PDB file of C-alpha atoms in Angstrom:
ATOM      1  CA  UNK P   1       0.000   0.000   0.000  1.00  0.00           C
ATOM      2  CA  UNK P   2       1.069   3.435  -0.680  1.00  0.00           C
ATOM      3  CA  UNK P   3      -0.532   6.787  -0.263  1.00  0.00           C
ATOM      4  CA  UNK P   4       1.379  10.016  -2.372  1.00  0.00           C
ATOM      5  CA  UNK P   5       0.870  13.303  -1.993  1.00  0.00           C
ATOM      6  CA  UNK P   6       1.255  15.880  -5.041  1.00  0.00           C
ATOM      7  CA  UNK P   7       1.014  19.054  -6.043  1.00  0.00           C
ATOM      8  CA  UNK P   8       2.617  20.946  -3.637  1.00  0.00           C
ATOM      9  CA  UNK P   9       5.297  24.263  -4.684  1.00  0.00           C
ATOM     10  CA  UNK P  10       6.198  27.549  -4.483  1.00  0.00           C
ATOM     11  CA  UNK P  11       3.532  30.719  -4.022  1.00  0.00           C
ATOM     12  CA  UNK P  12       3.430  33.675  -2.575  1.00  0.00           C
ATOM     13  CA  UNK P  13       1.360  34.383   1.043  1.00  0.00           C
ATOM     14  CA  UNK P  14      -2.517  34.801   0.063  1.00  0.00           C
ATOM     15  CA  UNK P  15      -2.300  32.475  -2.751  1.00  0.00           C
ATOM     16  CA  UNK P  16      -4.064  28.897  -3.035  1.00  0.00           C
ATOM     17  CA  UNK P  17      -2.733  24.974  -3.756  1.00  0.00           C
ATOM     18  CA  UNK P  18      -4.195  22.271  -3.816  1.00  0.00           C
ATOM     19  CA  UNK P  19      -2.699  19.567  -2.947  1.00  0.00           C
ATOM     20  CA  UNK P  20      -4.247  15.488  -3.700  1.00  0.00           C
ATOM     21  CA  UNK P  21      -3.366  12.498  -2.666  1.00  0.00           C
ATOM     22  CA  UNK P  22      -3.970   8.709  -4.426  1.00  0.00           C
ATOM     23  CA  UNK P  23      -3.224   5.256  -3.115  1.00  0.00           C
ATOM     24  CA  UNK P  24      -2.057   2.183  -4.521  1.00  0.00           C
ATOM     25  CA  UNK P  25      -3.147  -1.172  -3.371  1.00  0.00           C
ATOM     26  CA  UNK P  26      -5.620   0.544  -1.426  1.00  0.00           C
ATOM     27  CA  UNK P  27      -9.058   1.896  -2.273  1.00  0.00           C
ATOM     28  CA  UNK P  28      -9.461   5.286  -0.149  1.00  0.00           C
ATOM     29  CA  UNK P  29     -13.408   4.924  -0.158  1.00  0.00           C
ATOM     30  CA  UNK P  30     -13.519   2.484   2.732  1.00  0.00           C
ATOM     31  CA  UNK P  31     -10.615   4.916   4.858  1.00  0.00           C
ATOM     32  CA  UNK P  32     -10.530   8.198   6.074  1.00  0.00           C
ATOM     33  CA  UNK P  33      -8.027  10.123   5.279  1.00  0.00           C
ATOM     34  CA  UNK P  34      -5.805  12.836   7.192  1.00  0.00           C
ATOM     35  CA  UNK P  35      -2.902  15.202   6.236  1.00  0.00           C
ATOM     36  CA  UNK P  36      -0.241  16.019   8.417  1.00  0.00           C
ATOM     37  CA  UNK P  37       2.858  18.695   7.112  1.00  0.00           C
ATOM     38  CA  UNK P  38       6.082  19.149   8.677  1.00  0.00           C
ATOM     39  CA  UNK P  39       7.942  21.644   8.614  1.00  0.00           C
ATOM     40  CA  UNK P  40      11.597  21.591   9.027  1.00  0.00           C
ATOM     41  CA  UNK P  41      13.029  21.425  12.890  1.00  0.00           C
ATOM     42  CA  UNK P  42       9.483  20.827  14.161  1.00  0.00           C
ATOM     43  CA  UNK P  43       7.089  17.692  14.915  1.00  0.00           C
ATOM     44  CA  UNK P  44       4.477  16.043  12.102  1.00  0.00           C
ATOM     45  CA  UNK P  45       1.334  18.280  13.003  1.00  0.00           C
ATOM     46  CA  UNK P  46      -2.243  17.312  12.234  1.00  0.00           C
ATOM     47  CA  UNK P  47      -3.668  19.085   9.298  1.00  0.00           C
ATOM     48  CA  UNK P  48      -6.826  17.973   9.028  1.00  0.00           C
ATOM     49  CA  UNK P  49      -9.495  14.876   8.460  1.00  0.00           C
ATOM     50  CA  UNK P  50     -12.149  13.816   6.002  1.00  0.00           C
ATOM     51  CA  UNK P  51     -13.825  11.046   7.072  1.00  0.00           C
ATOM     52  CA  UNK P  52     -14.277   7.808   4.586  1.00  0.00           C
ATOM     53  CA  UNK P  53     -18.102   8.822   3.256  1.00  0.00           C
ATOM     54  CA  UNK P  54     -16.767  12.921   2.968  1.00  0.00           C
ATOM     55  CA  UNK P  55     -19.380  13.540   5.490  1.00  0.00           C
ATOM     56  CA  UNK P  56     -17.191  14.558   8.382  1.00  0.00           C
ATOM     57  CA  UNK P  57     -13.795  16.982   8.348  1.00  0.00           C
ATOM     58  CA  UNK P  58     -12.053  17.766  10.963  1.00  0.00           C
ATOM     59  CA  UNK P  59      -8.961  20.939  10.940  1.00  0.00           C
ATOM     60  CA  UNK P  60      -6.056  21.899  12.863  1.00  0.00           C
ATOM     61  CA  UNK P  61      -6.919  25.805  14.634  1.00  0.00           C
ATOM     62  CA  UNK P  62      -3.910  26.642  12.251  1.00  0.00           C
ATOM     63  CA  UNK P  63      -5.835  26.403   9.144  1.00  0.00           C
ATOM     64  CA  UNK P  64      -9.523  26.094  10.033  1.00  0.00           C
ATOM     65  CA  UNK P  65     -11.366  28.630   7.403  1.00  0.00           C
ATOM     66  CA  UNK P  66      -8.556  28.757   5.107  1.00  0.00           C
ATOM     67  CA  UNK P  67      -8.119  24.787   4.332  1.00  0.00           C
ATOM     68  CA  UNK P  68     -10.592  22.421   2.961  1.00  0.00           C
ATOM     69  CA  UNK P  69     -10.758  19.019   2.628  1.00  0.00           C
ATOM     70  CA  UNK P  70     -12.485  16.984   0.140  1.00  0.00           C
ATOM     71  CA  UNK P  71     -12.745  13.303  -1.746  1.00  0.00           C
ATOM     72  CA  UNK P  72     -13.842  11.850  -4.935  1.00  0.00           C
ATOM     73  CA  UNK P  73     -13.943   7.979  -4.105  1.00  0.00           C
ATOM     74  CA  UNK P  74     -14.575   7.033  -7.704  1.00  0.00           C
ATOM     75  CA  UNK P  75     -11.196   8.484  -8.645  1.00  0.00           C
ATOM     76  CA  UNK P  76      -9.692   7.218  -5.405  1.00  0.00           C
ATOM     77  CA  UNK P  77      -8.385  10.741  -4.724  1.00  0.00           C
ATOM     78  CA  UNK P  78      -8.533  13.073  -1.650  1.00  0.00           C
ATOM     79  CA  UNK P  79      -7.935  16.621  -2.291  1.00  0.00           C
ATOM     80  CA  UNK P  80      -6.572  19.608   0.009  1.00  0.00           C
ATOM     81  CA  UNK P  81      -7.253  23.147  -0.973  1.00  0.00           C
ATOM     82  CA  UNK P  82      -5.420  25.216   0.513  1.00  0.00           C
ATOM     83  CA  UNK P  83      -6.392  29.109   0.693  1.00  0.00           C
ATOM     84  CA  UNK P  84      -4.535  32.672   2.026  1.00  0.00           C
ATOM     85  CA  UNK P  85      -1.553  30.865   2.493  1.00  0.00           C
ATOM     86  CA  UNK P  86       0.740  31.811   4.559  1.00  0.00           C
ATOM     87  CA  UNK P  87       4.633  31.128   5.176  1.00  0.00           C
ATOM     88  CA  UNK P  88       4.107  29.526   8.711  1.00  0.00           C
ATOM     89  CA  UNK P  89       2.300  26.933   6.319  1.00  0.00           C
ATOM     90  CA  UNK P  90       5.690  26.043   4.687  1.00  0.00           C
ATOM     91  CA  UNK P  91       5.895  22.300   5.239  1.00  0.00           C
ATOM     92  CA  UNK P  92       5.994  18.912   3.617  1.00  0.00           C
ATOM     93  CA  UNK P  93       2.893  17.638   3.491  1.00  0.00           C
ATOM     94  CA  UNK P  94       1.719  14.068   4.047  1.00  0.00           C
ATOM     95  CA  UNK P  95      -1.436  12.135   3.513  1.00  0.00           C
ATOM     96  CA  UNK P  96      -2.133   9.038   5.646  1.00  0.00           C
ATOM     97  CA  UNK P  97      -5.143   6.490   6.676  1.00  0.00           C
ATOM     98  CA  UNK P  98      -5.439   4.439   9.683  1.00  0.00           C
ATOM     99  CA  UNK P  99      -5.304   0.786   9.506  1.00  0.00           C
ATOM    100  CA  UNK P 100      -8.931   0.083  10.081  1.00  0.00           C
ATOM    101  CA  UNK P 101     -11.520   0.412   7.495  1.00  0.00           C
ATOM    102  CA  UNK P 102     -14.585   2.956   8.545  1.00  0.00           C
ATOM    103  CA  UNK P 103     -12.430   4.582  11.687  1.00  0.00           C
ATOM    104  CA  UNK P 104     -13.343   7.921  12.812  1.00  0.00           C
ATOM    105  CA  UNK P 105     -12.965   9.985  16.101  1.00  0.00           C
ATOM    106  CA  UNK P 106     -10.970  10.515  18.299  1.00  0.00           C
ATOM    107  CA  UNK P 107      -7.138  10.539  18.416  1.00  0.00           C
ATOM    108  CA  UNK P 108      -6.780  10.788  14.619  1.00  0.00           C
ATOM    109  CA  UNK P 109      -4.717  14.093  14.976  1.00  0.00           C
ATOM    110  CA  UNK P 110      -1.745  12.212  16.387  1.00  0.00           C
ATOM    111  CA  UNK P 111       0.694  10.884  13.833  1.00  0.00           C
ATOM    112  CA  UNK P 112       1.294   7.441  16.263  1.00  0.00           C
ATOM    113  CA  UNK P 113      -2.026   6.340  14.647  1.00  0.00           C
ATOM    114  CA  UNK P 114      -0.998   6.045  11.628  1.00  0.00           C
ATOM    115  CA  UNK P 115       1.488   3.305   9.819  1.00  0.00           C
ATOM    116  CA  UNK P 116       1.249   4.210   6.265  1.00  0.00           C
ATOM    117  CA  UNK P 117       3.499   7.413   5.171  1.00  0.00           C
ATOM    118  CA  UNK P 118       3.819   8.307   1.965  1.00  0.00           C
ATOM    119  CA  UNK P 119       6.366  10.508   0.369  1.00  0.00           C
ATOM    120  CA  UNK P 120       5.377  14.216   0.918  1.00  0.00           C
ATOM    121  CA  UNK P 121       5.147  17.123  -1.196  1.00  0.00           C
ATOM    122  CA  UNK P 122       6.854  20.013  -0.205  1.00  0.00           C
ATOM    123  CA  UNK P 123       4.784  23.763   0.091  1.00  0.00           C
ATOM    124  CA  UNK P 124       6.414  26.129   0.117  1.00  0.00           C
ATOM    125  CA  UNK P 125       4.939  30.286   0.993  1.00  0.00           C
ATOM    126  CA  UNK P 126       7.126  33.223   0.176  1.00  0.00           C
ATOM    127  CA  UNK P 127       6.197  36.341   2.215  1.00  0.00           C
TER     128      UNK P 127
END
Protein backbone atom coordinates (compact mmCIF):
# COMPACT_ATOMS: atom_id res chain seq x y z
CA UNK A 1 0.00 0.00 0.00
CA UNK A 2 1.07 3.43 -0.68
CA UNK A 3 -0.53 6.79 -0.26
CA UNK A 4 1.38 10.02 -2.37
CA UNK A 5 0.87 13.30 -1.99
CA UNK A 6 1.26 15.88 -5.04
CA UNK A 7 1.01 19.05 -6.04
CA UNK A 8 2.62 20.95 -3.64
CA UNK A 9 5.30 24.26 -4.68
CA UNK A 10 6.20 27.55 -4.48
CA UNK A 11 3.53 30.72 -4.02
CA UNK A 12 3.43 33.68 -2.58
CA UNK A 13 1.36 34.38 1.04
CA UNK A 14 -2.52 34.80 0.06
CA UNK A 15 -2.30 32.48 -2.75
CA UNK A 16 -4.06 28.90 -3.04
CA UNK A 17 -2.73 24.97 -3.76
CA UNK A 18 -4.19 22.27 -3.82
CA UNK A 19 -2.70 19.57 -2.95
CA UNK A 20 -4.25 15.49 -3.70
CA UNK A 21 -3.37 12.50 -2.67
CA UNK A 22 -3.97 8.71 -4.43
CA UNK A 23 -3.22 5.26 -3.11
CA UNK A 24 -2.06 2.18 -4.52
CA UNK A 25 -3.15 -1.17 -3.37
CA UNK A 26 -5.62 0.54 -1.43
CA UNK A 27 -9.06 1.90 -2.27
CA UNK A 28 -9.46 5.29 -0.15
CA UNK A 29 -13.41 4.92 -0.16
CA UNK A 30 -13.52 2.48 2.73
CA UNK A 31 -10.62 4.92 4.86
CA UNK A 32 -10.53 8.20 6.07
CA UNK A 33 -8.03 10.12 5.28
CA UNK A 34 -5.80 12.84 7.19
CA UNK A 35 -2.90 15.20 6.24
CA UNK A 36 -0.24 16.02 8.42
CA UNK A 37 2.86 18.69 7.11
CA UNK A 38 6.08 19.15 8.68
CA UNK A 39 7.94 21.64 8.61
CA UNK A 40 11.60 21.59 9.03
CA UNK A 41 13.03 21.42 12.89
CA UNK A 42 9.48 20.83 14.16
CA UNK A 43 7.09 17.69 14.92
CA UNK A 44 4.48 16.04 12.10
CA UNK A 45 1.33 18.28 13.00
CA UNK A 46 -2.24 17.31 12.23
CA UNK A 47 -3.67 19.08 9.30
CA UNK A 48 -6.83 17.97 9.03
CA UNK A 49 -9.50 14.88 8.46
CA UNK A 50 -12.15 13.82 6.00
CA UNK A 51 -13.82 11.05 7.07
CA UNK A 52 -14.28 7.81 4.59
CA UNK A 53 -18.10 8.82 3.26
CA UNK A 54 -16.77 12.92 2.97
CA UNK A 55 -19.38 13.54 5.49
CA UNK A 56 -17.19 14.56 8.38
CA UNK A 57 -13.79 16.98 8.35
CA UNK A 58 -12.05 17.77 10.96
CA UNK A 59 -8.96 20.94 10.94
CA UNK A 60 -6.06 21.90 12.86
CA UNK A 61 -6.92 25.81 14.63
CA UNK A 62 -3.91 26.64 12.25
CA UNK A 63 -5.84 26.40 9.14
CA UNK A 64 -9.52 26.09 10.03
CA UNK A 65 -11.37 28.63 7.40
CA UNK A 66 -8.56 28.76 5.11
CA UNK A 67 -8.12 24.79 4.33
CA UNK A 68 -10.59 22.42 2.96
CA UNK A 69 -10.76 19.02 2.63
CA UNK A 70 -12.48 16.98 0.14
CA UNK A 71 -12.74 13.30 -1.75
CA UNK A 72 -13.84 11.85 -4.94
CA UNK A 73 -13.94 7.98 -4.10
CA UNK A 74 -14.57 7.03 -7.70
CA UNK A 75 -11.20 8.48 -8.65
CA UNK A 76 -9.69 7.22 -5.41
CA UNK A 77 -8.39 10.74 -4.72
CA UNK A 78 -8.53 13.07 -1.65
CA UNK A 79 -7.93 16.62 -2.29
CA UNK A 80 -6.57 19.61 0.01
CA UNK A 81 -7.25 23.15 -0.97
CA UNK A 82 -5.42 25.22 0.51
CA UNK A 83 -6.39 29.11 0.69
CA UNK A 84 -4.54 32.67 2.03
CA UNK A 85 -1.55 30.86 2.49
CA UNK A 86 0.74 31.81 4.56
CA UNK A 87 4.63 31.13 5.18
CA UNK A 88 4.11 29.53 8.71
CA UNK A 89 2.30 26.93 6.32
CA UNK A 90 5.69 26.04 4.69
CA UNK A 91 5.89 22.30 5.24
CA UNK A 92 5.99 18.91 3.62
CA UNK A 93 2.89 17.64 3.49
CA UNK A 94 1.72 14.07 4.05
CA UNK A 95 -1.44 12.14 3.51
CA UNK A 96 -2.13 9.04 5.65
CA UNK A 97 -5.14 6.49 6.68
CA UNK A 98 -5.44 4.44 9.68
CA UNK A 99 -5.30 0.79 9.51
CA UNK A 100 -8.93 0.08 10.08
CA UNK A 101 -11.52 0.41 7.50
CA UNK A 102 -14.59 2.96 8.55
CA UNK A 103 -12.43 4.58 11.69
CA UNK A 104 -13.34 7.92 12.81
CA UNK A 105 -12.96 9.98 16.10
CA UNK A 106 -10.97 10.52 18.30
CA UNK A 107 -7.14 10.54 18.42
CA UNK A 108 -6.78 10.79 14.62
CA UNK A 109 -4.72 14.09 14.98
CA UNK A 110 -1.75 12.21 16.39
CA UNK A 111 0.69 10.88 13.83
CA UNK A 112 1.29 7.44 16.26
CA UNK A 113 -2.03 6.34 14.65
CA UNK A 114 -1.00 6.05 11.63
CA UNK A 115 1.49 3.30 9.82
CA UNK A 116 1.25 4.21 6.26
CA UNK A 117 3.50 7.41 5.17
CA UNK A 118 3.82 8.31 1.97
CA UNK A 119 6.37 10.51 0.37
CA UNK A 120 5.38 14.22 0.92
CA UNK A 121 5.15 17.12 -1.20
CA UNK A 122 6.85 20.01 -0.20
CA UNK A 123 4.78 23.76 0.09
CA UNK A 124 6.41 26.13 0.12
CA UNK A 125 4.94 30.29 0.99
CA UNK A 126 7.13 33.22 0.18
CA UNK A 127 6.20 36.34 2.22
Amino acid sequence: VQLQASGGGLVQAGDSLRLSCGASGRTLGYYTISWFRQAPGKEREFVGAISWSGGSTSYADSVKGRFTISRDNNKNTVFLQMDYLKPEDTAVYYCTCPAERFRWGSNLNFPDEYDIWGQGTQVTVSS
